[in-house]
Short mmCIF file of C-alpha atoms and ligand atoms in Angstrom, two decimals:
data_model
loop_
_atom_site.label_atom_id
_atom_site.label_comp_id
_atom_site.label_asym_id
_atom_site.label_seq_id
_atom_site.Cartn_x
_atom_site.Cartn_y
_atom_site.Cartn_z
CA MET C 215 7.18 57.91 -47.46
CA SER C 216 8.35 57.83 -44.09
CA TYR C 217 11.95 57.79 -41.87
CA GLN C 218 13.14 54.05 -41.50
CA GLY C 219 16.19 55.33 -39.53
CA PRO C 220 17.47 54.35 -35.83
CA PHE C 221 16.21 57.08 -33.99
CA SER C 222 12.34 57.27 -32.70
CA LEU C 223 10.30 60.23 -33.72
CA ASP C 224 7.99 62.56 -32.28
CA GLN C 225 4.33 61.13 -33.28
CA ALA C 226 3.56 64.61 -34.81
CA ALA C 227 6.71 64.67 -36.94
CA ALA C 228 6.04 60.93 -37.91
CA ALA C 229 2.73 61.27 -39.04
CA PHE C 230 3.69 64.71 -41.12
CA LEU C 231 6.00 62.38 -43.06
CA ASP C 232 3.37 59.84 -43.82
CA ARG C 233 1.08 62.54 -45.37
CA ALA C 234 0.42 62.68 -49.10
CA PRO C 235 2.00 65.49 -50.78
CA ALA C 236 0.03 68.69 -50.83
CA LEU C 237 0.18 72.41 -51.19
CA TYR C 238 -0.98 74.85 -48.50
CA ILE C 239 -3.78 77.38 -50.20
CA ASP C 240 -6.67 78.80 -48.79
CA GLY C 241 -6.41 77.52 -45.22
CA ALA C 242 -6.11 73.93 -46.28
CA PHE C 243 -3.83 71.15 -47.80
CA ILE C 244 -4.82 70.49 -51.59
CA GLY C 245 -3.41 67.48 -52.32
CA LEU C 246 -2.75 67.14 -56.41
CA GLU C 247 -3.40 63.54 -57.60
CA GLY C 248 -1.00 63.28 -60.76
CA ALA C 249 0.83 66.46 -59.80
CA ALA C 250 4.79 66.11 -60.27
CA ARG C 251 6.63 65.36 -56.95
CA ILE C 252 10.17 66.48 -55.64
CA GLN C 253 11.83 63.88 -53.24
CA VAL C 254 12.89 65.15 -49.62
CA HIS C 255 16.19 63.48 -48.56
CA ASP C 256 17.73 62.55 -45.06
CA PRO C 257 20.98 64.20 -45.54
CA ALA C 258 22.54 61.97 -42.92
CA THR C 259 21.75 58.79 -45.20
CA GLY C 260 20.71 59.89 -48.79
CA ALA C 261 17.32 57.96 -48.11
CA VAL C 262 14.10 59.67 -49.40
CA ILE C 263 11.96 60.51 -46.44
CA ALA C 264 8.95 62.33 -48.15
CA GLU C 265 7.84 63.93 -51.29
CA ALA C 266 6.42 67.10 -52.18
CA ILE C 267 4.75 68.86 -54.99
CA ASP C 268 6.63 70.21 -57.61
CA ALA C 269 4.30 73.03 -58.29
CA THR C 270 3.27 74.67 -61.68
CA ALA C 271 2.75 78.20 -62.57
CA GLY C 272 -1.10 77.26 -62.44
CA HIS C 273 -0.68 76.40 -59.07
CA VAL C 274 1.23 79.21 -57.81
CA ASP C 275 -1.48 81.43 -59.68
CA GLU C 276 -4.11 79.81 -57.58
CA ALA C 277 -2.07 80.58 -54.43
CA VAL C 278 -1.45 84.07 -55.56
CA ARG C 279 -5.24 84.77 -56.32
CA SER C 280 -6.09 83.14 -53.07
CA ALA C 281 -3.60 85.78 -51.05
CA HIS C 282 -5.13 88.57 -53.14
CA ALA C 283 -8.73 87.85 -52.36
CA ALA C 284 -7.64 87.53 -48.86
CA PHE C 285 -5.93 90.76 -48.90
CA GLU C 286 -8.93 92.62 -51.05
CA ASP C 287 -11.45 91.76 -48.52
CA GLY C 288 -9.32 92.99 -45.59
CA ARG C 289 -10.04 90.03 -43.42
CA TRP C 290 -6.42 90.33 -42.10
CA ARG C 291 -5.35 93.62 -42.64
CA ASP C 292 -8.42 95.28 -41.40
CA LEU C 293 -8.25 93.53 -37.95
CA ARG C 294 -7.26 95.39 -35.17
CA PRO C 295 -3.72 95.52 -34.83
CA ALA C 296 -4.06 94.25 -31.12
CA ASP C 297 -5.94 91.50 -32.75
CA ARG C 298 -3.42 90.70 -35.64
CA GLU C 299 -0.67 90.84 -32.45
CA ARG C 300 -2.74 88.19 -30.44
CA VAL C 301 -2.82 85.91 -33.30
CA LEU C 302 0.85 86.24 -33.88
CA LEU C 303 1.65 85.68 -29.88
CA ARG C 304 -0.72 82.20 -30.13
CA LEU C 305 1.38 81.27 -33.12
CA ALA C 306 4.48 81.52 -31.10
CA ASP C 307 2.85 79.79 -28.30
CA LEU C 308 1.85 76.79 -30.75
CA LEU C 309 5.36 76.50 -31.81
CA GLU C 310 6.66 76.30 -28.90
CA ALA C 311 4.46 73.89 -27.75
CA ARG C 312 4.71 71.67 -30.82
CA GLY C 313 8.73 72.51 -31.14
CA GLU C 314 10.04 68.84 -30.96
CA ALA C 315 7.81 67.85 -34.02
CA PHE C 316 9.27 71.00 -35.99
CA ALA C 317 12.84 70.43 -34.78
CA GLN C 318 12.93 66.91 -35.86
CA LEU C 319 11.50 67.55 -39.28
CA GLU C 320 13.92 70.24 -39.87
CA THR C 321 16.97 68.10 -38.63
CA LEU C 322 15.52 65.22 -41.23
CA GLU C 323 15.13 67.10 -43.97
CA GLN C 324 18.14 69.70 -43.38
CA GLY C 325 20.78 67.70 -41.49
CA LYS C 326 21.86 69.94 -38.91
CA SER C 327 21.80 68.94 -35.17
CA ILE C 328 18.91 68.38 -33.36
CA ASN C 329 20.38 70.89 -30.62
CA LEU C 330 20.49 73.53 -33.53
CA SER C 331 17.05 72.76 -34.51
CA ARG C 332 15.64 72.89 -31.30
CA MET C 333 17.58 76.16 -30.21
CA LEU C 334 17.37 78.22 -33.32
CA GLU C 335 14.78 76.98 -35.65
CA VAL C 336 12.22 76.50 -33.05
CA GLY C 337 13.66 78.45 -29.90
CA ALA C 338 14.93 81.59 -31.72
CA SER C 339 12.03 81.47 -34.03
CA VAL C 340 9.65 81.69 -31.15
CA ASP C 341 11.44 85.03 -30.01
CA TRP C 342 11.12 86.26 -33.73
CA ILE C 343 7.70 85.52 -33.83
CA ARG C 344 6.97 87.34 -30.44
CA TYR C 345 9.20 90.46 -31.64
CA ALA C 346 7.17 90.69 -34.97
CA ALA C 347 3.93 90.58 -33.23
CA GLY C 348 4.81 93.55 -30.96
CA LEU C 349 5.58 95.68 -34.10
CA THR C 350 1.96 95.16 -35.13
CA THR C 351 0.86 97.83 -32.55
CA LYS C 352 3.71 100.09 -33.43
CA ILE C 353 2.73 101.15 -36.78
CA ALA C 354 2.81 104.92 -37.00
CA GLY C 355 2.87 107.64 -39.44
CA ARG C 356 3.98 111.26 -39.29
CA THR C 357 2.10 114.66 -39.40
CA PHE C 358 3.50 117.74 -41.41
CA ASP C 359 2.82 121.41 -41.29
CA LEU C 360 2.84 122.50 -45.08
CA SER C 361 3.65 126.14 -46.50
CA LEU C 362 1.14 125.98 -49.47
CA PRO C 363 0.41 129.61 -50.96
CA GLY C 364 -3.35 130.52 -51.22
CA GLY C 365 -6.26 128.28 -50.58
CA PRO C 366 -7.88 127.80 -47.36
CA ALA C 367 -6.54 128.96 -44.11
CA HIS C 368 -5.21 125.69 -43.06
CA TRP C 369 -3.67 122.50 -44.23
CA THR C 370 -2.81 119.50 -42.29
CA ALA C 371 -0.97 116.54 -43.72
CA TYR C 372 0.05 113.20 -42.42
CA THR C 373 1.19 109.90 -43.16
CA ARG C 374 -0.20 106.35 -42.83
CA ARG C 375 1.96 103.22 -43.50
CA GLU C 376 -0.21 100.85 -45.48
CA PRO C 377 0.43 97.26 -46.10
CA LEU C 378 1.66 96.50 -49.63
CA GLY C 379 -0.72 93.59 -50.77
CA VAL C 380 0.73 89.88 -51.50
CA VAL C 381 4.16 89.15 -50.86
CA GLY C 382 5.95 86.66 -52.62
CA ALA C 383 8.43 84.98 -50.19
CA ILE C 384 11.22 82.98 -51.61
CA ALA C 385 13.47 80.96 -48.84
CA PRO C 386 16.40 78.96 -48.77
CA TRP C 387 17.56 75.56 -47.33
CA ASN C 388 19.99 76.50 -44.65
CA PHE C 389 17.28 77.52 -41.92
CA PRO C 390 14.32 76.68 -43.61
CA LEU C 391 12.12 77.40 -40.55
CA MET C 392 13.71 80.53 -39.32
CA ILE C 393 14.39 82.22 -42.57
CA ALA C 394 10.92 81.45 -43.60
CA LEU C 395 9.55 83.04 -40.54
CA TRP C 396 11.75 85.90 -41.28
CA LYS C 397 9.90 86.58 -44.35
CA VAL C 398 6.41 85.72 -43.19
CA LEU C 399 6.44 87.35 -40.27
CA PRO C 400 6.86 91.21 -41.05
CA ALA C 401 4.31 90.34 -44.16
CA LEU C 402 1.77 89.22 -41.53
CA ALA C 403 2.57 91.96 -38.74
CA ALA C 404 2.08 94.66 -41.58
CA GLY C 405 -1.10 93.20 -42.80
CA CYS C 406 -0.07 91.73 -46.11
CA SER C 407 -0.75 88.27 -47.27
CA VAL C 408 1.96 85.85 -48.36
CA VAL C 409 2.49 82.97 -50.58
CA LEU C 410 5.62 81.41 -49.35
CA LYS C 411 7.88 78.90 -51.52
CA PRO C 412 10.68 77.17 -49.58
CA SER C 413 13.66 75.63 -50.93
CA GLU C 414 12.85 72.26 -52.90
CA VAL C 415 15.53 70.53 -50.74
CA THR C 416 13.76 71.49 -47.52
CA PRO C 417 9.89 72.03 -48.35
CA LEU C 418 8.36 70.19 -45.24
CA THR C 419 8.62 72.57 -42.07
CA ALA C 420 7.01 75.66 -44.13
CA LEU C 421 3.83 73.56 -44.72
CA MET C 422 3.58 72.40 -41.19
CA LEU C 423 4.11 76.06 -40.43
CA ALA C 424 1.44 77.28 -42.64
CA GLU C 425 -1.14 74.66 -40.86
CA LEU C 426 -0.08 75.93 -37.48
CA ALA C 427 -0.76 79.61 -38.38
CA THR C 428 -4.37 78.60 -39.18
CA GLU C 429 -4.71 77.07 -35.87
CA ALA C 430 -3.45 80.17 -34.58
CA GLY C 431 -6.05 82.47 -36.35
CA VAL C 432 -4.63 83.40 -39.27
CA PRO C 433 -7.42 83.90 -41.74
CA ALA C 434 -7.73 81.27 -44.84
CA GLY C 435 -5.82 82.67 -47.84
CA VAL C 436 -3.56 84.92 -45.77
CA PHE C 437 -0.57 82.63 -45.73
CA ASN C 438 -0.17 80.05 -48.48
CA VAL C 439 2.63 77.65 -49.36
CA VAL C 440 3.88 76.41 -52.85
CA THR C 441 6.63 73.92 -52.70
CA GLY C 442 8.67 73.35 -56.20
CA ALA C 443 11.35 74.12 -58.16
CA GLY C 444 12.93 77.94 -58.46
CA ALA C 445 13.01 77.71 -62.04
CA VAL C 446 9.20 76.89 -62.20
CA ALA C 447 7.28 77.79 -59.07
CA GLY C 448 9.75 80.51 -57.74
CA SER C 449 9.78 82.28 -61.27
CA ALA C 450 6.22 82.12 -61.70
CA LEU C 451 5.82 83.77 -57.98
CA THR C 452 8.43 86.55 -59.01
CA THR C 453 6.74 87.46 -62.19
CA HIS C 454 2.84 87.33 -61.06
CA PRO C 455 1.01 90.65 -61.50
CA LEU C 456 -0.73 90.23 -58.51
CA VAL C 457 2.53 90.22 -56.23
CA ALA C 458 3.44 93.46 -54.90
CA LYS C 459 6.60 92.69 -52.99
CA LEU C 460 9.26 89.83 -53.17
CA THR C 461 11.34 88.97 -50.52
CA PHE C 462 14.20 86.67 -50.82
CA THR C 463 17.26 84.94 -49.04
CA GLY C 464 19.50 82.66 -51.09
CA SER C 465 22.52 83.00 -53.65
CA THR C 466 23.66 86.35 -55.25
CA ALA C 467 23.06 85.00 -58.95
CA THR C 468 19.40 83.97 -58.12
CA GLY C 469 19.13 87.43 -56.21
CA LYS C 470 19.83 89.35 -59.06
CA ALA C 471 17.56 87.29 -61.28
CA ILE C 472 14.66 88.09 -58.90
CA GLY C 473 15.98 91.96 -58.59
CA ARG C 474 15.60 91.91 -62.45
CA ALA C 475 12.14 90.18 -62.37
CA ALA C 476 11.00 92.70 -59.57
CA VAL C 477 12.19 96.09 -61.33
CA ASP C 478 10.15 94.58 -64.49
CA GLY C 479 6.88 94.69 -62.53
CA LEU C 480 8.17 97.28 -60.25
CA LYS C 481 7.39 95.17 -57.38
CA ARG C 482 9.21 96.21 -53.96
CA PHE C 483 11.91 93.81 -52.89
CA THR C 484 14.09 92.79 -50.22
CA LEU C 485 17.32 90.51 -51.01
CA GLU C 486 19.36 88.87 -48.47
CA LEU C 487 22.33 87.24 -50.28
CA GLY C 488 25.46 85.78 -50.07
CA GLY C 489 28.52 86.41 -48.03
CA LYS C 490 32.43 85.76 -48.11
CA ASN C 491 32.85 87.36 -44.24
CA PRO C 492 36.03 88.26 -42.88
CA ALA C 493 37.23 87.56 -39.50
CA LEU C 494 40.14 90.04 -38.57
CA ILE C 495 42.11 88.88 -35.54
CA LEU C 496 44.82 91.71 -33.96
CA ARG C 497 47.71 90.56 -32.57
CA ASP C 498 46.42 91.60 -28.89
CA ALA C 499 43.08 89.47 -29.30
CA ASP C 500 42.49 86.67 -26.71
CA LEU C 501 42.88 83.31 -28.33
CA GLY C 502 40.74 81.92 -25.27
CA ARG C 503 37.82 83.60 -27.00
CA VAL C 504 38.70 83.56 -30.84
CA VAL C 505 39.01 79.75 -31.05
CA PRO C 506 35.55 79.02 -29.82
CA GLY C 507 34.20 82.16 -31.40
CA LEU C 508 35.64 80.77 -34.90
CA ILE C 509 34.34 77.36 -34.17
CA THR C 510 31.00 78.98 -33.89
CA GLY C 511 31.23 81.62 -36.52
CA GLY C 512 32.74 79.28 -39.00
CA PHE C 513 31.34 76.00 -38.38
CA LEU C 514 27.71 76.40 -36.99
CA ASN C 515 25.20 74.37 -39.29
CA GLY C 516 28.28 73.28 -41.11
CA GLY C 517 29.19 76.68 -42.37
CA GLN C 518 25.99 76.89 -44.07
CA VAL C 519 24.99 80.45 -42.73
CA CYS C 520 25.32 83.47 -44.67
CA ALA C 521 26.98 85.54 -42.08
CA SER C 522 29.72 82.87 -41.23
CA ALA C 523 32.96 83.35 -41.36
CA SER C 524 34.97 82.21 -44.09
CA ARG C 525 38.07 84.20 -44.51
CA VAL C 526 40.40 84.67 -41.21
CA TYR C 527 42.98 87.18 -41.44
CA VAL C 528 45.49 86.76 -38.31
CA GLU C 529 48.49 88.83 -37.55
CA THR C 530 51.87 86.75 -37.63
CA PRO C 531 52.33 86.37 -33.95
CA LEU C 532 48.97 84.53 -33.21
CA TYR C 533 49.07 82.55 -36.51
CA ASP C 534 50.68 79.27 -35.16
CA ASP C 535 48.88 79.30 -31.90
CA LEU C 536 45.28 80.08 -33.62
CA VAL C 537 45.96 77.43 -36.52
CA ALA C 538 47.04 74.68 -33.31
CA GLY C 539 43.99 75.84 -31.52
CA LEU C 540 41.40 75.28 -34.23
CA ARG C 541 42.60 71.99 -35.25
CA GLN C 542 42.46 70.74 -31.85
CA ALA C 543 39.29 72.02 -31.39
CA LEU C 544 37.76 70.53 -34.39
CA GLY C 545 39.63 67.29 -33.75
CA GLY C 546 37.29 66.99 -30.61
CA LEU C 547 34.04 67.41 -32.21
CA SER C 548 32.05 64.19 -32.90
CA ILE C 549 30.59 63.50 -36.36
CA GLY C 550 27.38 61.96 -37.20
CA PRO C 551 23.85 62.28 -37.89
CA GLY C 552 21.78 65.40 -36.70
CA LEU C 553 19.14 63.40 -34.70
CA ASP C 554 22.05 62.09 -32.30
CA PRO C 555 22.34 64.90 -30.12
CA GLN C 556 25.76 63.90 -28.90
CA THR C 557 27.21 65.03 -32.49
CA GLN C 558 28.25 68.36 -33.32
CA VAL C 559 29.37 68.03 -37.11
CA ASN C 560 26.45 66.72 -39.30
CA PRO C 561 26.01 66.43 -42.98
CA LEU C 562 25.49 69.35 -45.28
CA ALA C 563 21.71 69.84 -46.63
CA SER C 564 21.82 68.09 -50.03
CA ALA C 565 24.36 66.05 -52.27
CA ALA C 566 24.93 69.09 -54.62
CA GLN C 567 25.87 71.14 -51.58
CA ARG C 568 28.45 68.36 -50.55
CA ASP C 569 29.46 68.15 -54.34
CA LYS C 570 30.14 71.82 -54.58
CA VAL C 571 32.13 72.26 -51.40
CA ALA C 572 34.16 69.23 -52.34
CA SER C 573 34.78 70.99 -55.85
CA TYR C 574 36.18 73.86 -54.11
CA LEU C 575 38.47 71.79 -51.85
CA THR C 576 40.01 70.01 -54.69
CA GLN C 577 40.55 73.13 -56.70
CA ALA C 578 42.35 74.56 -53.73
CA ARG C 579 44.33 71.42 -53.43
CA GLN C 580 45.55 71.32 -56.91
CA ALA C 581 46.29 75.24 -56.47
CA GLY C 582 48.51 74.40 -53.77
CA ALA C 583 46.89 75.14 -50.66
CA GLU C 584 47.77 73.12 -47.42
CA ILE C 585 44.33 71.78 -46.16
CA ILE C 586 43.63 70.46 -42.75
CA GLN C 587 40.93 68.06 -42.03
CA PRO C 588 40.88 66.59 -38.62
CA ILE C 589 37.89 64.51 -38.75
CA ALA C 590 37.07 61.48 -40.85
CA THR C 591 33.58 61.27 -42.62
CA PRO C 592 31.22 58.71 -42.40
CA ASP C 593 30.84 56.37 -45.61
CA GLN C 594 27.27 57.30 -46.22
CA GLY C 595 25.27 60.94 -46.28
CA TYR C 596 26.36 64.38 -47.29
CA PHE C 597 29.16 64.85 -45.09
CA VAL C 598 32.33 67.05 -45.78
CA SER C 599 35.10 67.13 -42.94
CA PRO C 600 35.42 70.89 -41.32
CA SER C 601 38.61 72.03 -43.35
CA LEU C 602 41.04 74.58 -42.64
CA ILE C 603 42.98 75.92 -45.44
CA LEU C 604 46.19 77.34 -44.63
CA ASP C 605 47.45 80.59 -46.68
CA PRO C 606 45.36 79.59 -49.95
CA PRO C 607 46.50 80.92 -52.99
CA ALA C 608 45.07 84.29 -54.30
CA ASP C 609 43.52 82.76 -57.33
CA ALA C 610 41.90 79.89 -55.54
CA ARG C 611 38.40 79.79 -56.01
CA LEU C 612 37.68 79.44 -52.49
CA VAL C 613 39.17 82.89 -51.60
CA ARG C 614 36.85 85.03 -53.52
CA GLU C 615 33.62 82.83 -54.03
CA GLU C 616 30.67 82.09 -51.16
CA VAL C 617 31.72 78.22 -50.48
CA PHE C 618 28.83 77.89 -47.73
CA GLY C 619 30.63 74.69 -46.16
CA PRO C 620 32.62 74.11 -43.03
CA VAL C 621 35.61 75.55 -44.73
CA LEU C 622 37.67 78.27 -43.04
CA ASN C 623 40.48 79.95 -45.02
CA ILE C 624 43.12 81.26 -42.33
CA VAL C 625 45.60 83.98 -43.94
CA ARG C 626 48.70 85.54 -42.12
CA ILE C 627 48.90 89.19 -42.04
CA ASP C 628 51.43 91.66 -40.98
CA SER C 629 49.54 94.54 -39.90
CA ALA C 630 45.85 95.50 -39.24
CA GLU C 631 45.81 97.73 -42.24
CA GLN C 632 46.85 94.89 -44.40
CA GLY C 633 44.20 92.90 -42.94
CA LEU C 634 41.65 95.48 -43.42
CA ALA C 635 42.53 96.11 -46.85
CA LEU C 636 42.15 92.04 -47.79
CA ALA C 637 38.79 92.06 -45.76
CA ASN C 638 37.10 94.75 -47.77
CA ASP C 639 38.62 93.11 -50.91
CA SER C 640 35.31 91.48 -51.88
CA GLU C 641 32.25 92.31 -53.92
CA LEU C 642 30.23 91.10 -50.99
CA GLY C 643 29.66 92.42 -47.83
CA LEU C 644 27.48 90.85 -45.45
CA ALA C 645 29.14 90.52 -42.14
CA ALA C 646 32.75 90.68 -40.77
CA SER C 647 34.24 90.49 -37.16
CA LEU C 648 36.94 92.00 -35.43
CA TRP C 649 38.89 90.49 -32.64
CA THR C 650 41.06 92.71 -30.53
CA ARG C 651 41.11 94.37 -26.85
CA ASP C 652 42.20 97.49 -28.12
CA ILE C 653 39.51 99.97 -27.85
CA ASP C 654 40.79 102.17 -30.49
CA GLN C 655 41.46 99.90 -32.82
CA ALA C 656 37.90 98.62 -32.33
CA MET C 657 36.27 102.07 -32.85
CA SER C 658 38.27 102.57 -36.17
CA LEU C 659 38.15 99.39 -37.94
CA THR C 660 34.35 98.84 -37.09
CA ARG C 661 33.80 102.08 -39.05
CA ARG C 662 36.23 100.95 -42.01
CA LEU C 663 34.96 97.42 -42.36
CA GLU C 664 32.68 97.27 -45.55
CA ALA C 665 29.85 95.02 -44.15
CA GLY C 666 26.34 95.09 -42.98
CA THR C 667 27.09 93.90 -39.61
CA VAL C 668 30.34 94.00 -37.90
CA TRP C 669 30.85 91.85 -34.66
CA VAL C 670 33.70 92.68 -32.21
CA ASN C 671 34.90 89.64 -30.35
CA SER C 672 32.16 87.67 -31.70
CA HIS C 673 30.88 86.31 -34.85
CA VAL C 674 27.40 85.36 -36.45
CA PHE C 675 25.25 86.18 -33.53
CA ILE C 676 21.87 88.09 -34.70
CA ASP C 677 18.73 89.46 -32.91
CA PRO C 678 15.67 90.49 -33.85
CA ASN C 679 16.01 93.90 -32.49
CA MET C 680 19.15 94.48 -34.63
CA PRO C 681 18.92 95.50 -38.04
CA PHE C 682 20.64 92.72 -40.55
CA GLY C 683 21.31 92.97 -44.07
CA GLY C 684 24.22 93.42 -46.64
CA PHE C 685 26.60 95.85 -48.42
CA LYS C 686 27.66 95.81 -51.69
CA GLN C 687 26.19 92.31 -53.57
CA SER C 688 25.28 90.81 -50.33
CA GLY C 689 21.83 92.28 -50.90
CA LEU C 690 19.47 95.12 -50.64
CA GLY C 691 17.18 96.55 -47.63
CA ARG C 692 17.26 95.37 -43.89
CA ASP C 693 15.49 92.63 -41.93
CA PHE C 694 14.85 92.94 -38.24
CA GLY C 695 14.59 95.97 -35.94
CA VAL C 696 11.97 98.44 -35.30
CA ASP C 697 11.81 99.57 -38.83
CA TRP C 698 11.26 95.93 -40.10
CA LEU C 699 7.76 96.54 -41.28
CA SER C 700 8.65 99.91 -43.33
CA ALA C 701 9.59 97.59 -46.28
CA TYR C 702 6.24 95.98 -46.15
CA THR C 703 4.33 98.98 -46.17
CA GLU C 704 3.70 101.77 -48.63
CA GLU C 705 3.81 105.40 -47.13
CA LYS C 706 0.90 107.33 -48.15
CA SER C 707 0.65 111.09 -47.47
CA ILE C 708 -2.83 112.63 -46.86
CA CYS C 709 -3.37 116.26 -47.37
CA ILE C 710 -6.65 118.05 -45.52
CA ALA C 711 -7.54 121.68 -46.45
CA HIS C 712 -9.43 123.13 -43.64
O1 LIG A 72 20.61 78.74 -54.05
P1 LIG A 72 19.22 79.71 -54.72
P2 LIG A 72 20.97 77.29 -54.30
C1 LIG A 72 24.27 80.18 -51.82
C2 LIG A 72 25.10 79.30 -51.27
C3 LIG A 72 24.77 77.81 -51.94
C4 LIG A 72 24.22 78.42 -53.11
C5 LIG A 72 23.53 77.66 -54.12
O2 LIG A 72 26.32 79.59 -51.79
O3 LIG A 72 25.67 77.18 -52.35
O4 LIG A 72 23.65 79.88 -52.90
O5 LIG A 72 22.25 77.27 -53.51
C6 LIG A 72 14.67 79.77 -55.44
N1 LIG A 72 13.26 82.59 -59.40
N2 LIG A 72 23.20 80.29 -50.85
O6 LIG A 72 20.99 76.91 -55.48
O7 LIG A 72 19.34 79.15 -56.19
C7 LIG A 72 14.98 78.12 -54.98
O8 LIG A 72 13.87 77.33 -55.33
C8 LIG A 72 12.62 82.40 -58.13
C9 LIG A 72 23.18 81.49 -49.89
O9 LIG A 72 19.99 76.43 -53.44
O10 LIG A 72 19.72 81.11 -54.37
C10 LIG A 72 15.12 78.35 -53.32
O11 LIG A 72 13.74 78.35 -52.78
N3 LIG A 72 13.32 81.55 -57.05
C11 LIG A 72 22.09 81.64 -48.84
C12 LIG A 72 15.99 79.89 -53.16
O12 LIG A 72 15.47 80.35 -54.38
C13 LIG A 72 14.16 80.95 -57.68
C14 LIG A 72 20.99 80.53 -48.83
C15 LIG A 72 17.27 79.88 -53.12
O13 LIG A 72 17.92 79.00 -53.98
C16 LIG A 72 15.09 80.90 -58.64
C17 LIG A 72 20.99 79.43 -49.78
C18 LIG A 72 14.35 81.72 -59.65
N4 LIG A 72 14.90 81.81 -61.07
C19 LIG A 72 22.06 79.42 -50.80
N5 LIG A 72 15.97 79.97 -58.91
C20 LIG A 72 22.15 82.73 -47.70
N6 LIG A 72 22.21 83.84 -48.01
O14 LIG A 72 21.71 82.57 -46.72
C21 LIG A 72 15.99 79.58 -57.33
N7 LIG A 72 14.99 80.22 -56.70
#
C-alpha cells in the first residue's frame, strides 16, 4: 500500500506506508502472514493508504506476556529513575527530529491539518514527553509516626509508590499520537510496561512511536502495540488477567464497558470520556475575543476534541453580533485536504464519523433548527461543513449528545443564572468556558460550573502541568500535573519496629 495523492511525502513517512502490516511486540515488528487486516484510509479522499493487523486475542496475549515478563525481570522499573528519565528525554529528542514523518502520517490517517499535526501531535507531544520524563525523578512516599501500643520502643512507617505492572492503554482516533502518549508516558515514567491498542481508524503512528521508543532505549517488551478492533483486540486487553491497569480515552459507552471489565478483574482504571461542553457568554464579554476563541474552541480538529465547545449560551444583547461574527469568520476559512497547509477546514477522521455527524444535522433540521453552513464541501472525502445551529429545539439529539464534529449550538439566554442552569443540565461534565470581563461573575461562576476544567475567556487549551479529566459521566481520574503518576503506582506502607 502507499499514498498516491498530489502531495510529496517525507521519505520516512512514505517508507512506513510501504511496510508490511505488523504488530510491535518485544521490541520488534512481528509480521503475521495470513492474519486478518484492517484498512487505513486517507480521509481527504477515502483511498486506502495502508493496512494494519487485526489482532486476535492470541496476539494480545502474546503482547501482554511480553510486557509482563519485562515488568517482572525489572529491566525497566529497576533502572535508576534518572536513567528512565534520560531514555524518555531521548524519545522527545527523536520525535522532535523526526517530527515531519509523524506529522504527515498523522494527517494522512486522521485527516487533520498538517499545521495541527506539527503543532500538537508532534510539538505538544514533545513537551508532554519532557514533562513526564521529569516526573520519573520526583516519585516519593511519606513517613509517619505511629501510636501503636506495647511492642518495641519505636515504630517507623513510610510509604513507597511502586509501579502497578502491565498497563493496557486504549486510545482513540482524534489525536492518535498525542493521546496515545498521554497513556504510555505516565506508565513508562512510573516503571510500568505497556500494551497500547490504538484505534482501528488510526493505527499507524502508534506503531512508529513504539519503534522510536526502542531506539531511544526503552527495553524490549516494555512498550508493545497491538492494532485491531475494539470488540476483539480491545476487549482481550481489558479482560487479560496479567493487565493490572486500564487507561482509556473514547466514548462514554465504551468507557463504561471497560470500567465494568476493570472492576471484574479489580484492575485499576482511568477513563477520559466524552464531553458536551458549554461556553457561557455574558453580556459584558469582549466579542473580539469570543469569536476567534469559539472558532478554535468549537472547530479545532473539526470539533473532534473531547473538550471542544459544543453548546454556546449567549446573553441576548450579544446574540446577533456573535452569530454574525461566527458566520463571517467561518466563511473566511478554506476547506481541503489536511496536507495542504493553506486549508483550515479538513475532513473528519472516518466515513462513519462523517455519517454520524450528518445524521445529527438531519435530525436537527427535521426538528426545526436553523442551520448555517457557510462553506461548501468537496465532492470526495469525509468532509462536513462547519455548522452553526441557532436555538435548536430542546428535543434535538445534538442538544444532549456528544456530536464530535464541527457543530456549534448557539442558544439565546436572558441571564447568567439561566445560562448556568442550562450549562449544567447535562450528564457529562468534561469542560466548560465562561466569557466575561466581570471578576465577580468569573469567580462565582467558575465555582458553580460542573466540569473538570473551566476556562475563562478561552476554550480548549490544555497543558501538561494542569490536571485534566471529567466530572459526572465524562470520566474517572485525572491525567497530567505533578500527581499524574499516582494512578500508575500502588502505595505500599512499610512498618518497621526498632
Ligand atoms: O469510540 P470508542 P468510536 C466519542 C465520539 C465518537 C464516539 C464513537 O462521540 O463519535 O465516541 O467513536 C476501542 N473494549 N469519542 O466508536 O468505541 C476502539 O477500538 C475495548 C470521544 O471510535 O470509544 C478505540 O481504540 N476497547 C473521544 C477506542 O476504544 C474498545 C475520542 C475508542 O473507541 C471496545 C473518540 C471494547 N469493547 C471518540 N470498543 C474522546 N473522549 O476524546 C471499542 N474499543
